[in-house]
Short mmCIF file of C-alpha atoms and ligand atoms in Angstrom, two decimals:
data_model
loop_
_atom_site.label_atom_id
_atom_site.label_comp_id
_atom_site.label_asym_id
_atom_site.label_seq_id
_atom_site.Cartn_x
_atom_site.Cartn_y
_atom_site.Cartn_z
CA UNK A 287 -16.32 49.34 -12.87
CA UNK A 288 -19.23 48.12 -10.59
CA UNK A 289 -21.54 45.74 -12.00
CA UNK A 290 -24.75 48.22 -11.96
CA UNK A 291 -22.76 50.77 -13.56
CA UNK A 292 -22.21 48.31 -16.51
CA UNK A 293 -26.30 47.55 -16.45
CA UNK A 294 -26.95 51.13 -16.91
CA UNK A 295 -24.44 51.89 -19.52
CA UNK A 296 -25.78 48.80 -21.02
CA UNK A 297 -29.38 50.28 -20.47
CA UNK A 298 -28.54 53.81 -21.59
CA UNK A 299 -27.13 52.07 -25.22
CA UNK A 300 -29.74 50.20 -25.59
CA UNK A 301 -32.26 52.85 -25.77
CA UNK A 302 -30.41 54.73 -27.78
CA UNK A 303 -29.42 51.93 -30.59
CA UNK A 304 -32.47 51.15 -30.22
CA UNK A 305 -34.04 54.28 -31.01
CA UNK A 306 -31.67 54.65 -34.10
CA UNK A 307 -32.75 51.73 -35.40
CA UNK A 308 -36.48 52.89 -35.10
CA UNK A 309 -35.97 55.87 -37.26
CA UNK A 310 -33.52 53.68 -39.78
CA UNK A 311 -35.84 51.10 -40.35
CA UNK A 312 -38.65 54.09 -41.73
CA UNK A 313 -38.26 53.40 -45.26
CA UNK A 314 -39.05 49.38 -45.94
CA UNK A 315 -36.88 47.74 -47.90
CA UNK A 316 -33.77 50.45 -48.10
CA UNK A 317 -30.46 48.50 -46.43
CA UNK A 318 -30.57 50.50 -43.40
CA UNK A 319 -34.04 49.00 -43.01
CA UNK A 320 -33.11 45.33 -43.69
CA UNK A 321 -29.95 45.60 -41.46
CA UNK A 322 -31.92 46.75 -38.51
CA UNK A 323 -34.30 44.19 -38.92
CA UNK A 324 -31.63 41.65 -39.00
CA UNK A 325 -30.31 43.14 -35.75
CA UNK A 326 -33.39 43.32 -34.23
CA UNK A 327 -34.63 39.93 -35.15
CA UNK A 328 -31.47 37.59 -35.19
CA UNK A 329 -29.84 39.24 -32.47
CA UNK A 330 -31.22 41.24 -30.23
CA UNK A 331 -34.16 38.98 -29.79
CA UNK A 332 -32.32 36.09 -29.28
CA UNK A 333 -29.93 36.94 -26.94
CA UNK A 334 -32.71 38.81 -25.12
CA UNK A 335 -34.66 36.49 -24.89
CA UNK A 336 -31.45 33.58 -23.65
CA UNK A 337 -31.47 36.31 -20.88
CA UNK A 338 -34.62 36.72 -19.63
CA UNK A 339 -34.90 32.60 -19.73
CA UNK A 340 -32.29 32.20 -17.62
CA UNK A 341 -33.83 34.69 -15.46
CA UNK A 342 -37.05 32.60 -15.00
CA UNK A 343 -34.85 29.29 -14.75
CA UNK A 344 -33.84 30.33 -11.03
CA UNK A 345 -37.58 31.63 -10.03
CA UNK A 346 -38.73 28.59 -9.32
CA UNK A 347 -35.82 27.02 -7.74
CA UNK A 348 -34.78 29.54 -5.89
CA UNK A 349 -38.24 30.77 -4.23
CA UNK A 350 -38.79 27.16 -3.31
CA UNK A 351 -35.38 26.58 -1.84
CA UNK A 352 -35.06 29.85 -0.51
CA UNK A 353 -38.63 29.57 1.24
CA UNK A 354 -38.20 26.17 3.13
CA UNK A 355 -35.20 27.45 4.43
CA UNK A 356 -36.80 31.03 5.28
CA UNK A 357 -40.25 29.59 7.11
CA UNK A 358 -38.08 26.81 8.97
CA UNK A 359 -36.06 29.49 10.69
CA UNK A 360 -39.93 30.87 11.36
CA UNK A 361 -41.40 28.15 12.40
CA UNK A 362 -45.11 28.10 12.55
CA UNK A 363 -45.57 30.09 16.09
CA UNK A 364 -47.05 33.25 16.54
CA UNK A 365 -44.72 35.40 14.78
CA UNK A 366 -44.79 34.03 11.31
CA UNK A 367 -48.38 34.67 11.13
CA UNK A 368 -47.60 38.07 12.15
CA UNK A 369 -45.22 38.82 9.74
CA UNK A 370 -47.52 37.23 6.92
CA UNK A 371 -50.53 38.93 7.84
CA UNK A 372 -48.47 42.19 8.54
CA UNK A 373 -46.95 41.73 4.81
CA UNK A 374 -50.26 40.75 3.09
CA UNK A 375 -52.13 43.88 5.13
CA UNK A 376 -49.50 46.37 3.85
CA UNK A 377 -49.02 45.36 0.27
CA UNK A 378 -52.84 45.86 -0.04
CA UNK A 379 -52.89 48.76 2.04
CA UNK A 380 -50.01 50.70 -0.14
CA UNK A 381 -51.83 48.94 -3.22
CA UNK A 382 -55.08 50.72 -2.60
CA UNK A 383 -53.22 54.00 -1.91
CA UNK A 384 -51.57 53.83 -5.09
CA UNK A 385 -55.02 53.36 -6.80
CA UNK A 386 -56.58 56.41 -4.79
CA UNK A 387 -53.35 58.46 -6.01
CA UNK A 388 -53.79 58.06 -9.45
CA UNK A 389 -57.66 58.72 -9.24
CA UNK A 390 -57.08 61.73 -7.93
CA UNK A 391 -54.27 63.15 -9.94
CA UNK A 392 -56.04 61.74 -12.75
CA UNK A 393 -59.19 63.86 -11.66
CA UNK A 394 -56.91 67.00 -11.87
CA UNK A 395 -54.85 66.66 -15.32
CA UNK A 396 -57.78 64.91 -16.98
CA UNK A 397 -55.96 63.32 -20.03
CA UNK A 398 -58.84 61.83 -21.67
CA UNK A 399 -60.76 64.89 -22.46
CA UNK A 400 -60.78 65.84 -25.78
CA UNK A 401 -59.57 62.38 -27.10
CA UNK A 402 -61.07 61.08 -30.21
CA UNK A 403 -62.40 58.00 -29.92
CA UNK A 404 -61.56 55.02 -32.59
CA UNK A 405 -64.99 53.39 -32.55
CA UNK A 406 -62.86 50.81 -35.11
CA UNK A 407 -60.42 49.94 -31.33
CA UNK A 408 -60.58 46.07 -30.51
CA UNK A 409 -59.11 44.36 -27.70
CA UNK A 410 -60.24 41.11 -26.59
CA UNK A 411 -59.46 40.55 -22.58
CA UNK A 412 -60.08 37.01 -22.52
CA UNK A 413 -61.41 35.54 -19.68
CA UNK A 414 -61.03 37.16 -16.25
CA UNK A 415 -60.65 34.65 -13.08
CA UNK A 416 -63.32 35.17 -10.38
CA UNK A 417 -62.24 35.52 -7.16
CA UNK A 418 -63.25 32.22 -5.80
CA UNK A 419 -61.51 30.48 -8.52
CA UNK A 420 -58.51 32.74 -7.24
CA UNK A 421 -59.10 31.63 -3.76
CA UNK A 422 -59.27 27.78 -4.34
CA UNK A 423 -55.97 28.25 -6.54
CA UNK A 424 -53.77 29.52 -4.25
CA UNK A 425 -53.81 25.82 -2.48
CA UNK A 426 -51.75 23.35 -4.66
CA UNK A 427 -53.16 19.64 -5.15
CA UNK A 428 -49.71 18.56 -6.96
CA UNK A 429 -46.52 20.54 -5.50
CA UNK A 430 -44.83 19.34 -9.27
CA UNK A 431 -47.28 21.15 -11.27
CA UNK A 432 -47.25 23.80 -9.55
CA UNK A 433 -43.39 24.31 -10.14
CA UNK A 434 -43.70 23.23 -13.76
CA UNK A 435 -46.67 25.88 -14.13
CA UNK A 436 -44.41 28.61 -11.86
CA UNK A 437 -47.73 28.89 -9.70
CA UNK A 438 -46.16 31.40 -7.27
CA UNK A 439 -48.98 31.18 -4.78
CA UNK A 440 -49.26 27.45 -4.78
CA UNK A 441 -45.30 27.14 -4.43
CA UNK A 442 -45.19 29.47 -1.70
CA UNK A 443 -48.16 27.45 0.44
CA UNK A 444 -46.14 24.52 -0.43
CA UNK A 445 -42.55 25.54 0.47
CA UNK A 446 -43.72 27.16 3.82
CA UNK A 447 -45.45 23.55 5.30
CA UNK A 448 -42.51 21.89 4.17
CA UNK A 449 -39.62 24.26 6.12
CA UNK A 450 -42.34 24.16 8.88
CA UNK A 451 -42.50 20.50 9.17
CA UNK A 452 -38.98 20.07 9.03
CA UNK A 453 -38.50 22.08 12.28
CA UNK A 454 -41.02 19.51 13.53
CA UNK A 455 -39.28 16.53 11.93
CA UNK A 456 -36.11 16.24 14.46
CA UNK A 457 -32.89 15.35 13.66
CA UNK A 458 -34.02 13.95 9.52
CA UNK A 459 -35.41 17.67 9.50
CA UNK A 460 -32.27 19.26 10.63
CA UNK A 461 -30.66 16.65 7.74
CA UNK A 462 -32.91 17.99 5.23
CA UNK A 463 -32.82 21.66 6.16
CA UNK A 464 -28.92 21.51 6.16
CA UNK A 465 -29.03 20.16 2.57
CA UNK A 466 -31.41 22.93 1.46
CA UNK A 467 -29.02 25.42 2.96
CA UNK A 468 -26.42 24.06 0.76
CA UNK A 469 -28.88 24.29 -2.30
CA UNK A 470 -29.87 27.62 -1.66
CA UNK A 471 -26.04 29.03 -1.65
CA UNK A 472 -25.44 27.01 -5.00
CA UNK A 473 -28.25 28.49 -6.71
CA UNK A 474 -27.70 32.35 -4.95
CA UNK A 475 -24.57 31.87 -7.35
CA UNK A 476 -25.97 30.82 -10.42
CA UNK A 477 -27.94 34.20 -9.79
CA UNK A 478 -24.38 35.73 -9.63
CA UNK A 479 -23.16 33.93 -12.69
CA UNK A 480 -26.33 35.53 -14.70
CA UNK A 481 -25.74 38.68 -13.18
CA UNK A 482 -22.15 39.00 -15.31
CA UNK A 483 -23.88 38.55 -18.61
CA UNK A 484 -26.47 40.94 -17.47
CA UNK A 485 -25.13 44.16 -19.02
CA UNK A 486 -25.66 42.76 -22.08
CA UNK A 487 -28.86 41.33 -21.56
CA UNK A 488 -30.48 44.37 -21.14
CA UNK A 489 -28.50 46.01 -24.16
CA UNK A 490 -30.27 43.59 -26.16
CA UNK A 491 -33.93 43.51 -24.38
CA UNK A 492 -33.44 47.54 -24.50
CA UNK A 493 -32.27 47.76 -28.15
CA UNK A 494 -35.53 45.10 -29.11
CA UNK A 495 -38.28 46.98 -27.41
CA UNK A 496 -37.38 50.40 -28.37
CA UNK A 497 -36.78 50.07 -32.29
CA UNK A 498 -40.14 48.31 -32.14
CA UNK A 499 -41.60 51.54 -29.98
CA UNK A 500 -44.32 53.59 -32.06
CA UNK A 501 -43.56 57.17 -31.10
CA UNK A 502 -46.05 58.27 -32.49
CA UNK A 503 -48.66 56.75 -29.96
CA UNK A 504 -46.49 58.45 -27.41
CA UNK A 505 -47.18 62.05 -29.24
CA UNK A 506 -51.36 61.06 -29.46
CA UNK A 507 -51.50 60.04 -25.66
CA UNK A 508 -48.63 62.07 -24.38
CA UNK A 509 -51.07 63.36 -21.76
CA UNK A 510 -52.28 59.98 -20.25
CA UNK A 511 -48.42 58.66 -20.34
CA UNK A 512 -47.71 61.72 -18.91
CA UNK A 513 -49.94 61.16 -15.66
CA UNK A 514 -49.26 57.71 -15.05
CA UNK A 515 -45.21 58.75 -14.93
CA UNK A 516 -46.27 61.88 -12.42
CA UNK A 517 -48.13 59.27 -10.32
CA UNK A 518 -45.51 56.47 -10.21
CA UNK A 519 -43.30 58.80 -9.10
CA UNK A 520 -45.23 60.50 -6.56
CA UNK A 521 -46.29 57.16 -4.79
CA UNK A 522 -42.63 55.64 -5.81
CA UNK A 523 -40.60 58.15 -4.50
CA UNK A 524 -42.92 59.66 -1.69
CA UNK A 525 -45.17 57.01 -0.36
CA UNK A 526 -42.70 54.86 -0.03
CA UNK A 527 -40.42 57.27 1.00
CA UNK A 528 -42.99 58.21 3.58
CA UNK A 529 -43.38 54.83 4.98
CA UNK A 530 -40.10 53.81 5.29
CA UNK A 531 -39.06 57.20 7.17
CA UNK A 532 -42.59 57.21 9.47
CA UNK A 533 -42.78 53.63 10.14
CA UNK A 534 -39.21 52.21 10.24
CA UNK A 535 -37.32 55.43 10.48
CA UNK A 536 -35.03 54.21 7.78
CA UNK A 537 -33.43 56.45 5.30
CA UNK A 538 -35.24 56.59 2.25
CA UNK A 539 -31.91 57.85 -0.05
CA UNK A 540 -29.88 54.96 1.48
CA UNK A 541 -33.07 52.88 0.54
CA UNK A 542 -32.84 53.90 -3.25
CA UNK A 543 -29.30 53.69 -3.77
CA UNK A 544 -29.28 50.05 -2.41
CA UNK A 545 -32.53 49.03 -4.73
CA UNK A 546 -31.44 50.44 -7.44
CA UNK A 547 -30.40 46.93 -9.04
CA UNK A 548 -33.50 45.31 -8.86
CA UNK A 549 -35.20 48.42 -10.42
CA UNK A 550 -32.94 48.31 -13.62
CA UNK A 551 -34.16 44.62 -13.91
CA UNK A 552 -37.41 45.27 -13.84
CA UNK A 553 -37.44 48.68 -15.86
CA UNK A 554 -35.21 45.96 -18.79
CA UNK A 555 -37.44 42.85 -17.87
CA UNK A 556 -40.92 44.40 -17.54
CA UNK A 557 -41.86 41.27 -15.39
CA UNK A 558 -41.76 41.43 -11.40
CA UNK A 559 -41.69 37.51 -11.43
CA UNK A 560 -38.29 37.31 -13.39
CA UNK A 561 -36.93 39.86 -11.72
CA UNK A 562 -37.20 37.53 -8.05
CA UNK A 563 -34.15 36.29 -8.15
CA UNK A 564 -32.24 40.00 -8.11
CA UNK A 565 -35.32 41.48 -5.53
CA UNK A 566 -34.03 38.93 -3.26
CA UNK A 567 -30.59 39.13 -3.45
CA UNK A 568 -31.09 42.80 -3.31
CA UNK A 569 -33.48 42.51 -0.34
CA UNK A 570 -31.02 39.98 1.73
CA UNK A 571 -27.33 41.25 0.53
CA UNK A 572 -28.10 44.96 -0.10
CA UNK A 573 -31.28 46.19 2.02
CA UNK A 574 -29.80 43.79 4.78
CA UNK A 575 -33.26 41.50 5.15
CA UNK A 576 -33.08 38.50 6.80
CA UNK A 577 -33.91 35.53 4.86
CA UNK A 578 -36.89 34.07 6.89
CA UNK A 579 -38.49 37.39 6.02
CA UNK A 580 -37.44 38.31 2.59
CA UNK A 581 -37.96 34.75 0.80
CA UNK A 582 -41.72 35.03 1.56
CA UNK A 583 -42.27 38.78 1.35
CA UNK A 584 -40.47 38.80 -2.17
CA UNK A 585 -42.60 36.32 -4.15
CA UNK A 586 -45.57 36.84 -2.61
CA UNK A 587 -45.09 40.60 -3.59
CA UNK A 588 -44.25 39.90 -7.20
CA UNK A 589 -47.31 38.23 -7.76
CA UNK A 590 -49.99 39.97 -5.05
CA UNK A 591 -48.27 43.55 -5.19
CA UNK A 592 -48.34 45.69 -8.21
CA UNK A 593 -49.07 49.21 -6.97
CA UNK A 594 -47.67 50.57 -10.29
CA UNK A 595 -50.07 48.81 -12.23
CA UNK A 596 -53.04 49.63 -9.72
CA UNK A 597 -51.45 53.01 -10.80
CA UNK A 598 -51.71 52.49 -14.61
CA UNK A 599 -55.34 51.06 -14.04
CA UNK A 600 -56.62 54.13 -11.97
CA UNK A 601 -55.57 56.54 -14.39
CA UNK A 602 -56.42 54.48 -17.61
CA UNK A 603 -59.84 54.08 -15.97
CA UNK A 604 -60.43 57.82 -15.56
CA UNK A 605 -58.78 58.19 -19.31
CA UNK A 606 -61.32 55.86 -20.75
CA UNK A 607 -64.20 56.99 -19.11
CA UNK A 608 -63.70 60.59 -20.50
CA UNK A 609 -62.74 59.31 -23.83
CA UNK A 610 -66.05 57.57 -24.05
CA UNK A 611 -67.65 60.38 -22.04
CA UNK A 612 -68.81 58.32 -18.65
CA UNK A 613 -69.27 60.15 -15.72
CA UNK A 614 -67.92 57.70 -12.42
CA UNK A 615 -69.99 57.72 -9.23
CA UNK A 616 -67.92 57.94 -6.26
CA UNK A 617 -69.38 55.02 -5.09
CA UNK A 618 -67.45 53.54 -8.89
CA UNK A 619 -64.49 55.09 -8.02
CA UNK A 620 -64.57 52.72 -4.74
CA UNK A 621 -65.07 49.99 -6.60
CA UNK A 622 -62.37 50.46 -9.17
CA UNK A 623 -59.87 51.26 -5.61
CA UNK A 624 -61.38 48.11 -4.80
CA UNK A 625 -61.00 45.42 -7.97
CA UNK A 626 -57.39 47.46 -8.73
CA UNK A 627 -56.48 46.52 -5.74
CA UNK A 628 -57.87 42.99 -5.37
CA UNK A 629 -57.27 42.27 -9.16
CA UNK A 630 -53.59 42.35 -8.50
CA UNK A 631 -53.93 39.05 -6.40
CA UNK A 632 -53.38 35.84 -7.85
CA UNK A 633 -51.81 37.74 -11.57
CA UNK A 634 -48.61 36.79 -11.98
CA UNK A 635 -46.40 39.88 -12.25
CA UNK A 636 -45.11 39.12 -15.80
CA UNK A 637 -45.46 41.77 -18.77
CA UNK A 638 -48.51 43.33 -19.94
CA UNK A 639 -50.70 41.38 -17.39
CA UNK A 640 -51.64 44.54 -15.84
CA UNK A 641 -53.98 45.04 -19.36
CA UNK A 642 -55.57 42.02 -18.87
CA UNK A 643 -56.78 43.07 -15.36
CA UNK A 644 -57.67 46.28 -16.25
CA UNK A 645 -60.57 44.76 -18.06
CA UNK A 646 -62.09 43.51 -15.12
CA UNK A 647 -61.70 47.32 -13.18
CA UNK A 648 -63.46 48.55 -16.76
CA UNK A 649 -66.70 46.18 -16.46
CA UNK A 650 -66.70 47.40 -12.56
CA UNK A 651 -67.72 50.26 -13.81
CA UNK A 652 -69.53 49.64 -16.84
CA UNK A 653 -66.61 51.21 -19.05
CA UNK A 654 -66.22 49.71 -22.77
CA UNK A 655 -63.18 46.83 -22.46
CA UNK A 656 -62.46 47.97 -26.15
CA UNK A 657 -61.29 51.17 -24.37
CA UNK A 658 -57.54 49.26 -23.29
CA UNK A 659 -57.07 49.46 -27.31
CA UNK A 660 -56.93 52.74 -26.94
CA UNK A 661 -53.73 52.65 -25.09
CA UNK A 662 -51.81 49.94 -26.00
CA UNK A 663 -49.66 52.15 -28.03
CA UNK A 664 -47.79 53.01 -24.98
CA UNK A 665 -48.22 50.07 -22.70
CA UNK A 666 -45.05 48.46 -22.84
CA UNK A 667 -42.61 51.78 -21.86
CA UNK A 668 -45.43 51.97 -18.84
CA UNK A 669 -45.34 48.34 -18.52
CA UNK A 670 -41.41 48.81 -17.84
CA UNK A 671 -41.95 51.86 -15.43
CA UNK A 672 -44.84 50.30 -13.86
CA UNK A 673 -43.09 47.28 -13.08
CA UNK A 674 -40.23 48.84 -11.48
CA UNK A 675 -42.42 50.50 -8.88
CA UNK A 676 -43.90 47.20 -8.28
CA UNK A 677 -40.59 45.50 -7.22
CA UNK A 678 -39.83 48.64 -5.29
CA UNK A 679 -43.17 48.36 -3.33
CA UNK A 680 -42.27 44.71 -2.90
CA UNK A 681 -38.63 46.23 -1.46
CA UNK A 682 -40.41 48.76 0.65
CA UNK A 683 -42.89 46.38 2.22
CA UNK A 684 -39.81 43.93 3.40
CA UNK A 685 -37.96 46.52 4.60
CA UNK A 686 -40.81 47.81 6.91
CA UNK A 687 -41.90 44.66 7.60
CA UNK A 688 -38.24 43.17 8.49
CA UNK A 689 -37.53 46.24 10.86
CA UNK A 690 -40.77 45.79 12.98
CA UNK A 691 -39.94 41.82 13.18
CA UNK A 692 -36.50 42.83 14.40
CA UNK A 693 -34.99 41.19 11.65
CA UNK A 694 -33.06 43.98 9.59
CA UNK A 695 -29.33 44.13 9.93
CA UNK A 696 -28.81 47.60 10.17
CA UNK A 697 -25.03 47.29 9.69
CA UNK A 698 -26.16 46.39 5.61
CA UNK A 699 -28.94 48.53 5.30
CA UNK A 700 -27.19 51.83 6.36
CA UNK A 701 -23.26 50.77 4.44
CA UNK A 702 -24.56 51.82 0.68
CA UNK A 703 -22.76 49.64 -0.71
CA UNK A 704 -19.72 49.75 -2.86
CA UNK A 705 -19.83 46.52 -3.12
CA UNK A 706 -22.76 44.96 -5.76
CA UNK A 707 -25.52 42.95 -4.64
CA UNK A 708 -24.32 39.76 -6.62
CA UNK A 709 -21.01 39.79 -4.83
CA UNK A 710 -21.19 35.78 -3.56
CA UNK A 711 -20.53 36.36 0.51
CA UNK A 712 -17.19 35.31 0.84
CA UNK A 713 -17.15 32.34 3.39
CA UNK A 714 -14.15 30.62 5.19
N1 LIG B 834 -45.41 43.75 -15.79
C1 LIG B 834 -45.95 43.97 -14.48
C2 LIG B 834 -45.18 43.17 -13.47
O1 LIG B 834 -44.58 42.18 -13.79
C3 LIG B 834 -47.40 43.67 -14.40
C4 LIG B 834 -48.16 44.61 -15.30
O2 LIG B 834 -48.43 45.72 -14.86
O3 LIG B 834 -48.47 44.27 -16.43
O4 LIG B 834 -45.16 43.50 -12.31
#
């Protein structure tokens, strides 16, 4: 049996399980309640959360590596900063189409009419970054901190003037480069290793977040849930869809099949940034990327791409404002296409941030923050969607961006494979 098959069975029980053990656990107290809790708490959490640690144990490594090796094939000439500003022009681009989407669908269905609104609701934001703060961040002053800190942004500046310089560094560069090859082949394996355990990884993240799930929020805000789903889809499957067929002619089926294991890892991780280390082996092995492209595009799209939660923003912005009975200018609804789509910049994509930056669309507009209380109660089953159309927008972008640079090997794109991503290339 293929390894993804084994992630979705793994998947599939862990919802379900999961979902038993939220209607066991009911009645406090009873044993059906104190076994599930035991499950819940002394396993499922902690082999959950062994799982998604050693998921964020290669990020760092691996992007750094993986980078340097990537942006000294580059080189700094003309073409890198094409591809970067090509890259950094789409992700916004699709970002603030994804935002328009869900204003408009959100327009149609309106979800938050007719909500009551709990004046009692508290949610405290915390302090948003400005955007010269995010500016000045994205250049590192210690290239260690930002690795301990897993500063995507600052590792990326860093790890592309190092693989530059070696190019310009002679034969020591060459020495250096060859010895990050090596390094990035040893750790593309410990990706495989972690890939084995994965099935039941997810069984136990699954299994966690779903007997913890309050269906009954779902029932009270089925309509807002409701949109956000009809709008992830929409821009997941035909946006992207769309832009792969118009601008690379690529087949968007073939595109799906091949993505689908990095999509299962975000759907079970809810975090774009631990899910790196499967985007790129799916981007390089699967979608057929070559690595100078897809070790930049990849993190800098997990942390400055997130048209799923631009999604979840647009609509929860037009859900709060009718809860709370605002009318939006259209010059507001501008500015919330506008912060969604900045906002996203500089976040790391790691669960539930997406709330966090929603506050600063809300005071955009002059909506109440306290209005993200109001659906928190579903956040984390969006948070799991939303995410998953982030990494595929991350996919997307490196696949268009890879074909115009001439740098997509056609032969791997267009063989769907049998084999899975985290088969190690065998090498003589
Ligand atoms: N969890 C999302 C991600 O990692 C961000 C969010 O929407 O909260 O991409």
């Amino acid at each position: 049996m293929h390894l993804s098959t084994k992630i979705l069975i793994g998947m599939a029980a862990g919802v379900l399980v999961g979902t038993l053990l939220n209607v066991a656990s009911g009645e406090s107290g009873s044993f059906l309640a104190n076994l599930s809790a035991w499950l819940v708490n002394s396993l499922f959490d902690v082999v959950g959360s062994i799982f998604i640690a050693s998921l964020k144990l290669l990020v760092v490594p691996l992007v750094f590596v993986s980078l340097v090796c990537g942006s000294s094939a580059m080189g700094l000439d003309a073409r890198m900063g094409h591809m970067a500003a090509k890259t950094l022009g789409l992700y916004l681009v699709t970002t603030a189409v994804a935002v328009t989407l869900a204003l408009l669908v959100a327009n149609v269905i309106d979800p938050g009419v007719g909500i009551e609104m709990d004046t009692a609701a508290e949610f405290d934001p915390g302090p948003a970054p400005s955007v010269k703060e995010v500016l000045i961040d994205i250049f590192p002053t210690n290239p260690v901190k930002a690795m301990v800190e897993g500063n995507m942004l600052q590792i990326i500046v860093f790890s592309i003037l190092m693989g530059v310089a070696m190019t310009h560094s002679g034969e020591p560069g060459r020495k250096a480069l060859d010895l990050f090859r090596s390094f990035n082949e040893v750790i593309m394996t410990m990706v495989t290793f972690l890939m084995h355990i994965a099935p039941y990884g997810v069984f136990c993240l699954l299994a966690k977040i779903f007997s913890e799930l309050g269906l009954g929020a779902l029932l009270d805000l089925a309509k807002y849930f409701v949109t956000v789903v009809l709008v992830l889809l929409l821009h997941g499957l035909g946006v992207y869809g769309l832009l792969l067929k118009l601008f690379a002619g690529l087949s968007p089926l073939t595109f799906f099949k091949n993505v689908r294991p990095a999509l299962l890892f975000a759907f079970s991780t809810a975090s774009s940034n631990a899910t790196i280390p499967v985007t790129m082996n799916v981007a390089e092995k699967r979608l057929g990327i070559d690595n100078s492209v897809a070790s930049f595009t990849i993190p800098l799209g997990a942390t400055v791409n997130m048209d799923g939660t631009a999604i979840m923003q647009g609509v929860a912005t037009v859900f709060i404002a009718q809860a709370f009975d605002v009318d939006i200018s259209l010059g507001g609804y501008l500015a919330v296409i506008a912060t969604a789509t900045l906002a996203s910049v500089g976040t790391a994509g790691v669960p539930g941030v997406g709330l966090i930056t929603l506050s600063m669309v809300l005071q955009q507009v002059g909506l109440p923050v306290e209005g993200i209380a109001l659906i928190i109660g579903v956040d984390r089953l969006l948070d799991m969607m939303r995410t998953s159309v982030n990494v595929t927008g991350d996919c997307v972008v490196s696949t268009v961006v890879a074909h115009g640079e001439g740098l997509l090997n056609r032969d791997i794109y267009d063989e769907v494979s049998d084999r899975d991503a985290y088969v190690p290339e065998t090498r003589s």
